[in-house]
Amino acid sequence: MKVGFIGVGNMGGPMCRNIIRNTNHEVIVFDLSPDAVKTCTDLGASASPSVADLAGRCDVVITSLPLPRVVEDVTLGTGGIAENAKPGTTYIDLSTNSPATAKKVAAGMAAKGIHMLEAPVSGGTSRATDGTIVIMVGGDAAVFEQNLPLLKSFSGEVIHLGDIGFGSTAKLINNMLAFCNAAAAAEALMIGKRSGIDLKKLDAVIRNASGMSSAYGNMENKTLAGDFKPTFALDLAHKDLRLALEMADELGVPGMIGPQVMNLMRMARGMGLGSSDSASVVRVYETALGEDIRA
Ligand code: NAD
């Protein structure tokens, strides 16, 4: 089978490389960044010159792209997947979108006889790399079953949530929770720093106690090392939280915690940290208080 992969950045890159390593499919990649493409062609994939060329040649087309408007452009825009893929092709989107975007793209694909699964992922670059990423899928059950072996080739857990839209719904709820946990972790670490407690010992307690979460672990690793190189850019986290809060608003759920975290992200982006890692929300505390949290 020919598998096309568009968008081989921080997340798409390692997932694509796991498909190359773990299956016998012919893999064809396209990305605006030649360096990103090279990380996959070095492992045996071939490079395509355009979305249109790739879409016309593949049985399955996968995308992992930064923003909903980029996904809409690459799928429904001129020279996009819907215009160029053959009827019967399956399109799988691993990006994080709103349920409304997923439904709009799926309708555009269906009009051309293209099947679609929305399949956002969670676990960050480390789990994308070691092949244990969680995939939450929305779409037709038969299309899901047909593509399960491909999804499993780069994932540890694949969950079918129901119709198109429910994959994005699960992903946005999960990320809202993770970002709230991360913001609480940033605040907690600053309290620890100011208290004068040994931060390594505090960390040993939290990792073995009820305050532990994967968001705390990530925040602590990056903060104490002072390493905010983006594995998940703040701009993308802000996009996810914005979509989650829009969904909450549409559903009439009052926001008590999420909007506070959104403001923290707005301040961090206002400080020019949008392209830094999402853990850099802690820099708002550090800058306001004139004190870095380093072990
Ligand atoms: P990224 O910016 O590292 O990668 C995106 C890639 O898409 C880049 O290589 C970029 O060159 C390419 N690209 C952009 N526009 C393109 C276009 N028009 N045509 C072809 N290629 C194009 O972003 P990422 O962190 O890999 O995130 C990708 C998606 O995965 C986002 O929707 C993000 O929200 C989601 N996500 C990210 C993480 C994470 O930890 N980084 C975790 C879960 C989900």
PDB file of N, CA, C and O and ligand atoms in Angstrom, residues 6-15 30-34 36-37 51 63-68 70-71 73-74 93-97 120-126 133 171 175 230-233 236-237 239-240 277-278, ligand 1:
ATOM      1  N   ILE A   6       1.855  14.073   5.076  1.00  0.00           N
ATOM      2  CA  ILE A   6       2.057  15.518   4.872  1.00  0.00           C
ATOM      3  C   ILE A   6       2.196  16.187   6.244  1.00  0.00           C
ATOM      4  O   ILE A   6       1.287  16.108   7.073  1.00  0.00           O
ATOM      5  N   GLY A   7       3.337  16.846   6.471  1.00  0.00           N
ATOM      6  CA  GLY A   7       3.584  17.493   7.760  1.00  0.00           C
ATOM      7  C   GLY A   7       4.378  16.573   8.660  1.00  0.00           C
ATOM      8  O   GLY A   7       3.818  15.842   9.487  1.00  0.00           O
ATOM      9  N   VAL A   8       5.708  16.574   8.477  1.00  0.00           N
ATOM     10  CA  VAL A   8       6.557  15.664   9.260  1.00  0.00           C
ATOM     11  C   VAL A   8       7.438  16.479  10.216  1.00  0.00           C
ATOM     12  O   VAL A   8       8.660  16.408  10.185  1.00  0.00           O
ATOM     13  N   GLY A   9       6.773  17.274  11.076  1.00  0.00           N
ATOM     14  CA  GLY A   9       7.458  18.116  12.056  1.00  0.00           C
ATOM     15  C   GLY A   9       7.695  17.377  13.356  1.00  0.00           C
ATOM     16  O   GLY A   9       7.973  16.169  13.372  1.00  0.00           O
ATOM     17  N   ASN A  10       7.547  18.088  14.481  1.00  0.00           N
ATOM     18  CA  ASN A  10       7.839  17.502  15.795  1.00  0.00           C
ATOM     19  C   ASN A  10       7.058  16.217  16.047  1.00  0.00           C
ATOM     20  O   ASN A  10       7.591  15.273  16.638  1.00  0.00           O
ATOM     21  N   MET A  11       5.785  16.192  15.651  1.00  0.00           N
ATOM     22  CA  MET A  11       4.955  14.997  15.880  1.00  0.00           C
ATOM     23  C   MET A  11       4.876  14.112  14.645  1.00  0.00           C
ATOM     24  O   MET A  11       5.041  12.893  14.735  1.00  0.00           O
ATOM     25  N   GLY A  12       4.569  14.718  13.485  1.00  0.00           N
ATOM     26  CA  GLY A  12       4.417  13.927  12.257  1.00  0.00           C
ATOM     27  C   GLY A  12       5.700  13.186  11.906  1.00  0.00           C
ATOM     28  O   GLY A  12       5.638  12.034  11.449  1.00  0.00           O
ATOM     29  N   GLY A  13       6.856  13.830  12.144  1.00  0.00           N
ATOM     30  CA  GLY A  13       8.134  13.211  11.785  1.00  0.00           C
ATOM     31  C   GLY A  13       8.325  11.858  12.455  1.00  0.00           C
ATOM     32  O   GLY A  13       8.461  10.827  11.773  1.00  0.00           O
ATOM     33  N   PRO A  14       8.309  11.812  13.798  1.00  0.00           N
ATOM     34  CA  PRO A  14       8.519  10.502  14.437  1.00  0.00           C
ATOM     35  C   PRO A  14       7.414   9.488  14.121  1.00  0.00           C
ATOM     36  O   PRO A  14       7.707   8.288  13.996  1.00  0.00           O
ATOM     37  N   MET A  15       6.162   9.950  13.963  1.00  0.00           N
ATOM     38  CA  MET A  15       5.092   8.982  13.641  1.00  0.00           C
ATOM     39  C   MET A  15       5.317   8.406  12.248  1.00  0.00           C
ATOM     40  O   MET A  15       5.166   7.198  12.020  1.00  0.00           O
ATOM     41  N   PHE A  30       5.580  14.790   2.191  1.00  0.00           N
ATOM     42  CA  PHE A  30       5.657  16.194   1.740  1.00  0.00           C
ATOM     43  C   PHE A  30       5.609  17.094   2.971  1.00  0.00           C
ATOM     44  O   PHE A  30       4.811  16.882   3.888  1.00  0.00           O
ATOM     45  N   ASP A  31       6.509  18.092   2.982  1.00  0.00           N
ATOM     46  CA  ASP A  31       6.516  19.107   4.046  1.00  0.00           C
ATOM     47  C   ASP A  31       7.141  20.352   3.438  1.00  0.00           C
ATOM     48  O   ASP A  31       7.962  20.265   2.517  1.00  0.00           O
ATOM     49  N   LEU A  32       6.749  21.517   3.947  1.00  0.00           N
ATOM     50  CA  LEU A  32       7.346  22.760   3.459  1.00  0.00           C
ATOM     51  C   LEU A  32       8.815  22.850   3.861  1.00  0.00           C
ATOM     52  O   LEU A  32       9.580  23.597   3.256  1.00  0.00           O
ATOM     53  N   SER A  33       9.210  22.105   4.891  1.00  0.00           N
ATOM     54  CA  SER A  33      10.598  22.152   5.375  1.00  0.00           C
ATOM     55  C   SER A  33      11.414  20.995   4.783  1.00  0.00           C
ATOM     56  O   SER A  33      11.154  19.829   5.104  1.00  0.00           O
ATOM     57  N   PRO A  34      12.418  21.301   3.949  1.00  0.00           N
ATOM     58  CA  PRO A  34      13.259  20.231   3.383  1.00  0.00           C
ATOM     59  C   PRO A  34      13.979  19.437   4.471  1.00  0.00           C
ATOM     60  O   PRO A  34      14.157  18.220   4.332  1.00  0.00           O
ATOM     61  N   ALA A  36      12.860  18.684   7.441  1.00  0.00           N
ATOM     62  CA  ALA A  36      11.892  17.726   7.999  1.00  0.00           C
ATOM     63  C   ALA A  36      11.714  16.542   7.047  1.00  0.00           C
ATOM     64  O   ALA A  36      11.694  15.381   7.479  1.00  0.00           O
ATOM     65  N   VAL A  37      11.622  16.822   5.757  1.00  0.00           N
ATOM     66  CA  VAL A  37      11.468  15.750   4.762  1.00  0.00           C
ATOM     67  C   VAL A  37      12.661  14.793   4.834  1.00  0.00           C
ATOM     68  O   VAL A  37      12.510  13.569   4.813  1.00  0.00           O
ATOM     69  N   VAL A  51       1.461  18.620  -2.427  1.00  0.00           N
ATOM     70  CA  VAL A  51       0.290  17.929  -1.856  1.00  0.00           C
ATOM     71  C   VAL A  51      -0.473  17.220  -2.981  1.00  0.00           C
ATOM     72  O   VAL A  51      -0.882  16.062  -2.851  1.00  0.00           O
ATOM     73  N   THR A  63      -2.148  13.489   7.481  1.00  0.00           N
ATOM     74  CA  THR A  63      -1.594  14.824   7.741  1.00  0.00           C
ATOM     75  C   THR A  63      -1.339  14.999   9.244  1.00  0.00           C
ATOM     76  O   THR A  63      -2.058  14.453  10.085  1.00  0.00           O
ATOM     77  N   SER A  64      -0.292  15.798   9.557  1.00  0.00           N
ATOM     78  CA  SER A  64      -0.040  16.247  10.938  1.00  0.00           C
ATOM     79  C   SER A  64       0.423  17.692  10.812  1.00  0.00           C
ATOM     80  O   SER A  64       1.613  17.964  10.647  1.00  0.00           O
ATOM     81  N   LEU A  65      -0.546  18.608  10.849  1.00  0.00           N
ATOM     82  CA  LEU A  65      -0.299  20.015  10.498  1.00  0.00           C
ATOM     83  C   LEU A  65      -0.644  20.931  11.667  1.00  0.00           C
ATOM     84  O   LEU A  65      -1.460  20.588  12.526  1.00  0.00           O
ATOM     85  N   PRO A  66      -0.046  22.143  11.705  1.00  0.00           N
ATOM     86  CA  PRO A  66      -0.134  22.964  12.921  1.00  0.00           C
ATOM     87  C   PRO A  66      -1.512  23.538  13.256  1.00  0.00           C
ATOM     88  O   PRO A  66      -1.931  23.451  14.406  1.00  0.00           O
ATOM     89  N   LEU A  67      -2.190  24.136  12.296  1.00  0.00           N
ATOM     90  CA  LEU A  67      -3.391  24.913  12.633  1.00  0.00           C
ATOM     91  C   LEU A  67      -4.597  24.476  11.792  1.00  0.00           C
ATOM     92  O   LEU A  67      -4.419  24.029  10.647  1.00  0.00           O
ATOM     93  N   PRO A  68      -5.816  24.663  12.300  1.00  0.00           N
ATOM     94  CA  PRO A  68      -6.994  24.282  11.520  1.00  0.00           C
ATOM     95  C   PRO A  68      -7.024  24.920  10.127  1.00  0.00           C
ATOM     96  O   PRO A  68      -7.403  24.271   9.154  1.00  0.00           O
ATOM     97  N   VAL A  70      -4.544  25.661   8.237  1.00  0.00           N
ATOM     98  CA  VAL A  70      -3.588  24.952   7.372  1.00  0.00           C
ATOM     99  C   VAL A  70      -4.204  23.619   6.931  1.00  0.00           C
ATOM    100  O   VAL A  70      -4.114  23.227   5.762  1.00  0.00           O
ATOM    101  N   VAL A  71      -4.858  22.940   7.877  1.00  0.00           N
ATOM    102  CA  VAL A  71      -5.513  21.667   7.536  1.00  0.00           C
ATOM    103  C   VAL A  71      -6.590  21.912   6.472  1.00  0.00           C
ATOM    104  O   VAL A  71      -6.667  21.186   5.471  1.00  0.00           O
ATOM    105  N   ASP A  73      -6.740  24.294   4.295  1.00  0.00           N
ATOM    106  CA  ASP A  73      -6.111  24.660   3.025  1.00  0.00           C
ATOM    107  C   ASP A  73      -5.554  23.421   2.321  1.00  0.00           C
ATOM    108  O   ASP A  73      -5.766  23.217   1.122  1.00  0.00           O
ATOM    109  N   VAL A  74      -4.847  22.577   3.077  1.00  0.00           N
ATOM    110  CA  VAL A  74      -4.209  21.397   2.481  1.00  0.00           C
ATOM    111  C   VAL A  74      -5.255  20.357   2.044  1.00  0.00           C
ATOM    112  O   VAL A  74      -5.032  19.604   1.101  1.00  0.00           O
ATOM    113  N   ASP A  93      -6.407  12.472   9.489  1.00  0.00           N
ATOM    114  CA  ASP A  93      -5.805  13.697  10.026  1.00  0.00           C
ATOM    115  C   ASP A  93      -5.404  13.487  11.481  1.00  0.00           C
ATOM    116  O   ASP A  93      -6.258  13.267  12.339  1.00  0.00           O
ATOM    117  N   LEU A  94      -4.096  13.584  11.756  1.00  0.00           N
ATOM    118  CA  LEU A  94      -3.579  13.416  13.116  1.00  0.00           C
ATOM    119  C   LEU A  94      -3.457  14.750  13.857  1.00  0.00           C
ATOM    120  O   LEU A  94      -3.061  14.787  15.017  1.00  0.00           O
ATOM    121  N   SER A  95      -3.776  15.862  13.176  1.00  0.00           N
ATOM    122  CA  SER A  95      -3.641  17.194  13.782  1.00  0.00           C
ATOM    123  C   SER A  95      -4.727  17.416  14.834  1.00  0.00           C
ATOM    124  O   SER A  95      -5.732  16.715  14.861  1.00  0.00           O
ATOM    125  N   THR A  96      -4.521  18.439  15.664  1.00  0.00           N
ATOM    126  CA  THR A  96      -5.564  18.814  16.638  1.00  0.00           C
ATOM    127  C   THR A  96      -6.413  19.932  16.038  1.00  0.00           C
ATOM    128  O   THR A  96      -5.911  21.012  15.737  1.00  0.00           O
ATOM    129  N   ASN A  97      -7.703  19.648  15.872  1.00  0.00           N
ATOM    130  CA  ASN A  97      -8.663  20.602  15.296  1.00  0.00           C
ATOM    131  C   ASN A  97      -9.891  20.698  16.171  1.00  0.00           C
ATOM    132  O   ASN A  97     -10.063  19.922  17.099  1.00  0.00           O
ATOM    133  N   PRO A 120      -6.667  12.669  16.181  1.00  0.00           N
ATOM    134  CA  PRO A 120      -5.696  13.433  16.961  1.00  0.00           C
ATOM    135  C   PRO A 120      -4.968  12.535  17.965  1.00  0.00           C
ATOM    136  O   PRO A 120      -5.482  11.489  18.355  1.00  0.00           O
ATOM    137  N   VAL A 121      -3.781  12.977  18.350  1.00  0.00           N
ATOM    138  CA  VAL A 121      -2.904  12.122  19.159  1.00  0.00           C
ATOM    139  C   VAL A 121      -2.518  12.813  20.453  1.00  0.00           C
ATOM    140  O   VAL A 121      -2.550  14.035  20.555  1.00  0.00           O
ATOM    141  N   SER A 122      -2.121  12.027  21.449  1.00  0.00           N
ATOM    142  CA  SER A 122      -1.624  12.592  22.701  1.00  0.00           C
ATOM    143  C   SER A 122      -0.451  11.767  23.214  1.00  0.00           C
ATOM    144  O   SER A 122      -0.448  10.549  23.102  1.00  0.00           O
ATOM    145  N   GLY A 123       0.522  12.491  23.781  1.00  0.00           N
ATOM    146  CA  GLY A 123       1.688  11.797  24.345  1.00  0.00           C
ATOM    147  C   GLY A 123       2.982  12.532  24.064  1.00  0.00           C
ATOM    148  O   GLY A 123       4.040  12.150  24.575  1.00  0.00           O
ATOM    149  N   GLY A 124       2.902  13.590  23.242  1.00  0.00           N
ATOM    150  CA  GLY A 124       4.092  14.406  22.987  1.00  0.00           C
ATOM    151  C   GLY A 124       5.109  13.700  22.109  1.00  0.00           C
ATOM    152  O   GLY A 124       4.903  12.564  21.662  1.00  0.00           O
ATOM    153  N   THR A 125       6.220  14.391  21.897  1.00  0.00           N
ATOM    154  CA  THR A 125       7.218  13.877  20.956  1.00  0.00           C
ATOM    155  C   THR A 125       7.878  12.595  21.462  1.00  0.00           C
ATOM    156  O   THR A 125       8.264  11.747  20.672  1.00  0.00           O
ATOM    157  N   SER A 126       7.986  12.450  22.804  1.00  0.00           N
ATOM    158  CA  SER A 126       8.677  11.252  23.302  1.00  0.00           C
ATOM    159  C   SER A 126       7.853  10.004  22.977  1.00  0.00           C
ATOM    160  O   SER A 126       8.397   8.999  22.496  1.00  0.00           O
ATOM    161  N   ILE A 133       2.222   6.471  21.394  1.00  0.00           N
ATOM    162  CA  ILE A 133       1.272   7.586  21.365  1.00  0.00           C
ATOM    163  C   ILE A 133      -0.183   7.055  21.421  1.00  0.00           C
ATOM    164  O   ILE A 133      -0.459   5.966  20.934  1.00  0.00           O
ATOM    165  N   LYS A 171      -9.814  14.939  22.349  1.00  0.00           N
ATOM    166  CA  LYS A 171      -8.481  15.557  22.363  1.00  0.00           C
ATOM    167  C   LYS A 171      -8.514  16.927  23.049  1.00  0.00           C
ATOM    168  O   LYS A 171      -7.642  17.246  23.862  1.00  0.00           O
ATOM    169  N   ASN A 175      -6.580  17.946  26.446  1.00  0.00           N
ATOM    170  CA  ASN A 175      -5.542  18.988  26.482  1.00  0.00           C
ATOM    171  C   ASN A 175      -5.890  20.106  27.446  1.00  0.00           C
ATOM    172  O   ASN A 175      -5.008  20.666  28.100  1.00  0.00           O
ATOM    173  N   PRO A 230      11.172  24.089  21.872  1.00  0.00           N
ATOM    174  CA  PRO A 230       9.814  23.583  21.679  1.00  0.00           C
ATOM    175  C   PRO A 230       9.746  22.124  21.231  1.00  0.00           C
ATOM    176  O   PRO A 230      10.232  21.787  20.161  1.00  0.00           O
ATOM    177  N   THR A 231       9.179  21.256  22.074  1.00  0.00           N
ATOM    178  CA  THR A 231       8.712  19.968  21.552  1.00  0.00           C
ATOM    179  C   THR A 231       7.211  20.099  21.309  1.00  0.00           C
ATOM    180  O   THR A 231       6.643  19.386  20.496  1.00  0.00           O
ATOM    181  N   PHE A 232       6.564  21.025  22.024  1.00  0.00           N
ATOM    182  CA  PHE A 232       5.157  21.377  21.765  1.00  0.00           C
ATOM    183  C   PHE A 232       5.065  22.892  21.972  1.00  0.00           C
ATOM    184  O   PHE A 232       5.118  23.369  23.119  1.00  0.00           O
ATOM    185  N   ALA A 233       4.975  23.611  20.858  1.00  0.00           N
ATOM    186  CA  ALA A 233       5.058  25.071  20.924  1.00  0.00           C
ATOM    187  C   ALA A 233       3.883  25.676  21.687  1.00  0.00           C
ATOM    188  O   ALA A 233       2.744  25.196  21.580  1.00  0.00           O
ATOM    189  N   LEU A 236       0.848  26.424  19.662  1.00  0.00           N
ATOM    190  CA  LEU A 236      -0.054  25.298  19.376  1.00  0.00           C
ATOM    191  C   LEU A 236      -0.904  24.957  20.602  1.00  0.00           C
ATOM    192  O   LEU A 236      -2.085  24.625  20.483  1.00  0.00           O
ATOM    193  N   ALA A 237      -0.306  25.063  21.794  1.00  0.00           N
ATOM    194  CA  ALA A 237      -1.083  24.816  23.020  1.00  0.00           C
ATOM    195  C   ALA A 237      -2.181  25.869  23.155  1.00  0.00           C
ATOM    196  O   ALA A 237      -3.328  25.549  23.522  1.00  0.00           O
ATOM    197  N   LYS A 239      -3.633  27.432  20.733  1.00  0.00           N
ATOM    198  CA  LYS A 239      -4.672  27.062  19.750  1.00  0.00           C
ATOM    199  C   LYS A 239      -5.593  25.996  20.325  1.00  0.00           C
ATOM    200  O   LYS A 239      -6.822  26.096  20.258  1.00  0.00           O
ATOM    201  N   ASP A 240      -5.006  24.972  20.939  1.00  0.00           N
ATOM    202  CA  ASP A 240      -5.812  23.872  21.489  1.00  0.00           C
ATOM    203  C   ASP A 240      -6.737  24.372  22.602  1.00  0.00           C
ATOM    204  O   ASP A 240      -7.917  23.995  22.664  1.00  0.00           O
ATOM    205  N   ASP A 277       8.590  26.343  24.038  1.00  0.00           N
ATOM    206  CA  ASP A 277       7.759  25.227  24.481  1.00  0.00           C
ATOM    207  C   ASP A 277       6.586  25.720  25.334  1.00  0.00           C
ATOM    208  O   ASP A 277       6.677  26.754  26.000  1.00  0.00           O
ATOM    209  N   SER A 278       5.497  24.960  25.317  1.00  0.00           N
ATOM    210  CA  SER A 278       4.302  25.367  26.079  1.00  0.00           C
ATOM    211  C   SER A 278       4.597  25.475  27.578  1.00  0.00           C
ATOM    212  O   SER A 278       3.915  26.206  28.299  1.00  0.00           O
TER     213      SER A 278
HETATM  214  P1  NAD B   1       5.285  21.317  13.945  1.00  0.00           P
HETATM  215  O1  NAD B   1       5.183  22.765  13.635  1.00  0.00           O
HETATM  216  O2  NAD B   1       6.523  20.781  14.596  1.00  0.00           O
HETATM  217  O3  NAD B   1       5.077  20.466  12.582  1.00  0.00           O
HETATM  218  C1  NAD B   1       4.180  20.826  11.576  1.00  0.00           C
HETATM  219  C2  NAD B   1       4.839  20.530  10.238  1.00  0.00           C
HETATM  220  O4  NAD B   1       3.916  20.885   9.201  1.00  0.00           O
HETATM  221  C3  NAD B   1       6.115  21.379   9.995  1.00  0.00           C
HETATM  222  O5  NAD B   1       7.181  20.529   9.622  1.00  0.00           O
HETATM  223  C4  NAD B   1       5.709  22.327   8.888  1.00  0.00           C
HETATM  224  O6  NAD B   1       6.784  22.640   7.995  1.00  0.00           O
HETATM  225  C5  NAD B   1       4.638  21.522   8.167  1.00  0.00           C
HETATM  226  N1  NAD B   1       3.702  22.344   7.397  1.00  0.00           N
HETATM  227  C6  NAD B   1       3.089  23.488   7.786  1.00  0.00           C
HETATM  228  N2  NAD B   1       2.268  23.930   6.805  1.00  0.00           N
HETATM  229  C7  NAD B   1       2.362  23.015   5.797  1.00  0.00           C
HETATM  230  C8  NAD B   1       1.761  22.906   4.523  1.00  0.00           C
HETATM  231  N3  NAD B   1       0.895  23.834   4.067  1.00  0.00           N
HETATM  232  N4  NAD B   1       2.095  21.855   3.746  1.00  0.00           N
HETATM  233  C9  NAD B   1       2.977  20.917   4.186  1.00  0.00           C
HETATM  234  N5  NAD B   1       3.586  20.970   5.379  1.00  0.00           N
HETATM  235  C10 NAD B   1       3.280  22.004   6.178  1.00  0.00           C
HETATM  236  O7  NAD B   1       3.993  20.965  14.783  1.00  0.00           O
HETATM  237  P2  NAD B   1       3.752  19.655  15.699  1.00  0.00           P
HETATM  238  O8  NAD B   1       4.142  19.962  17.108  1.00  0.00           O
HETATM  239  O9  NAD B   1       4.315  18.463  15.000  1.00  0.00           O
HETATM  240  O10 NAD B   1       2.151  19.614  15.683  1.00  0.00           O
HETATM  241  C11 NAD B   1       1.404  19.069  14.602  1.00  0.00           C
HETATM  242  C12 NAD B   1      -0.018  18.833  15.072  1.00  0.00           C
HETATM  243  O11 NAD B   1      -0.006  17.884  16.156  1.00  0.00           O
HETATM  244  C13 NAD B   1      -0.694  20.104  15.633  1.00  0.00           C
HETATM  245  O12 NAD B   1      -2.054  20.091  15.260  1.00  0.00           O
HETATM  246  C14 NAD B   1      -0.522  19.964  17.146  1.00  0.00           C
HETATM  247  O13 NAD B   1      -1.518  20.677  17.853  1.00  0.00           O
HETATM  248  C15 NAD B   1      -0.652  18.459  17.301  1.00  0.00           C
HETATM  249  N6  NAD B   1       0.006  17.886  18.480  1.00  0.00           N
HETATM  250  C16 NAD B   1       1.259  18.267  18.870  1.00  0.00           C
HETATM  251  C17 NAD B   1       1.849  17.667  19.995  1.00  0.00           C
HETATM  252  C18 NAD B   1       3.249  18.025  20.447  1.00  0.00           C
HETATM  253  O14 NAD B   1       3.635  17.618  21.570  1.00  0.00           O
HETATM  254  N7  NAD B   1       4.055  18.729  19.652  1.00  0.00           N
HETATM  255  C19 NAD B   1       1.159  16.682  20.705  1.00  0.00           C
HETATM  256  C20 NAD B   1      -0.102  16.288  20.269  1.00  0.00           C
HETATM  257  C21 NAD B   1      -0.674  16.900  19.156  1.00  0.00           C
END
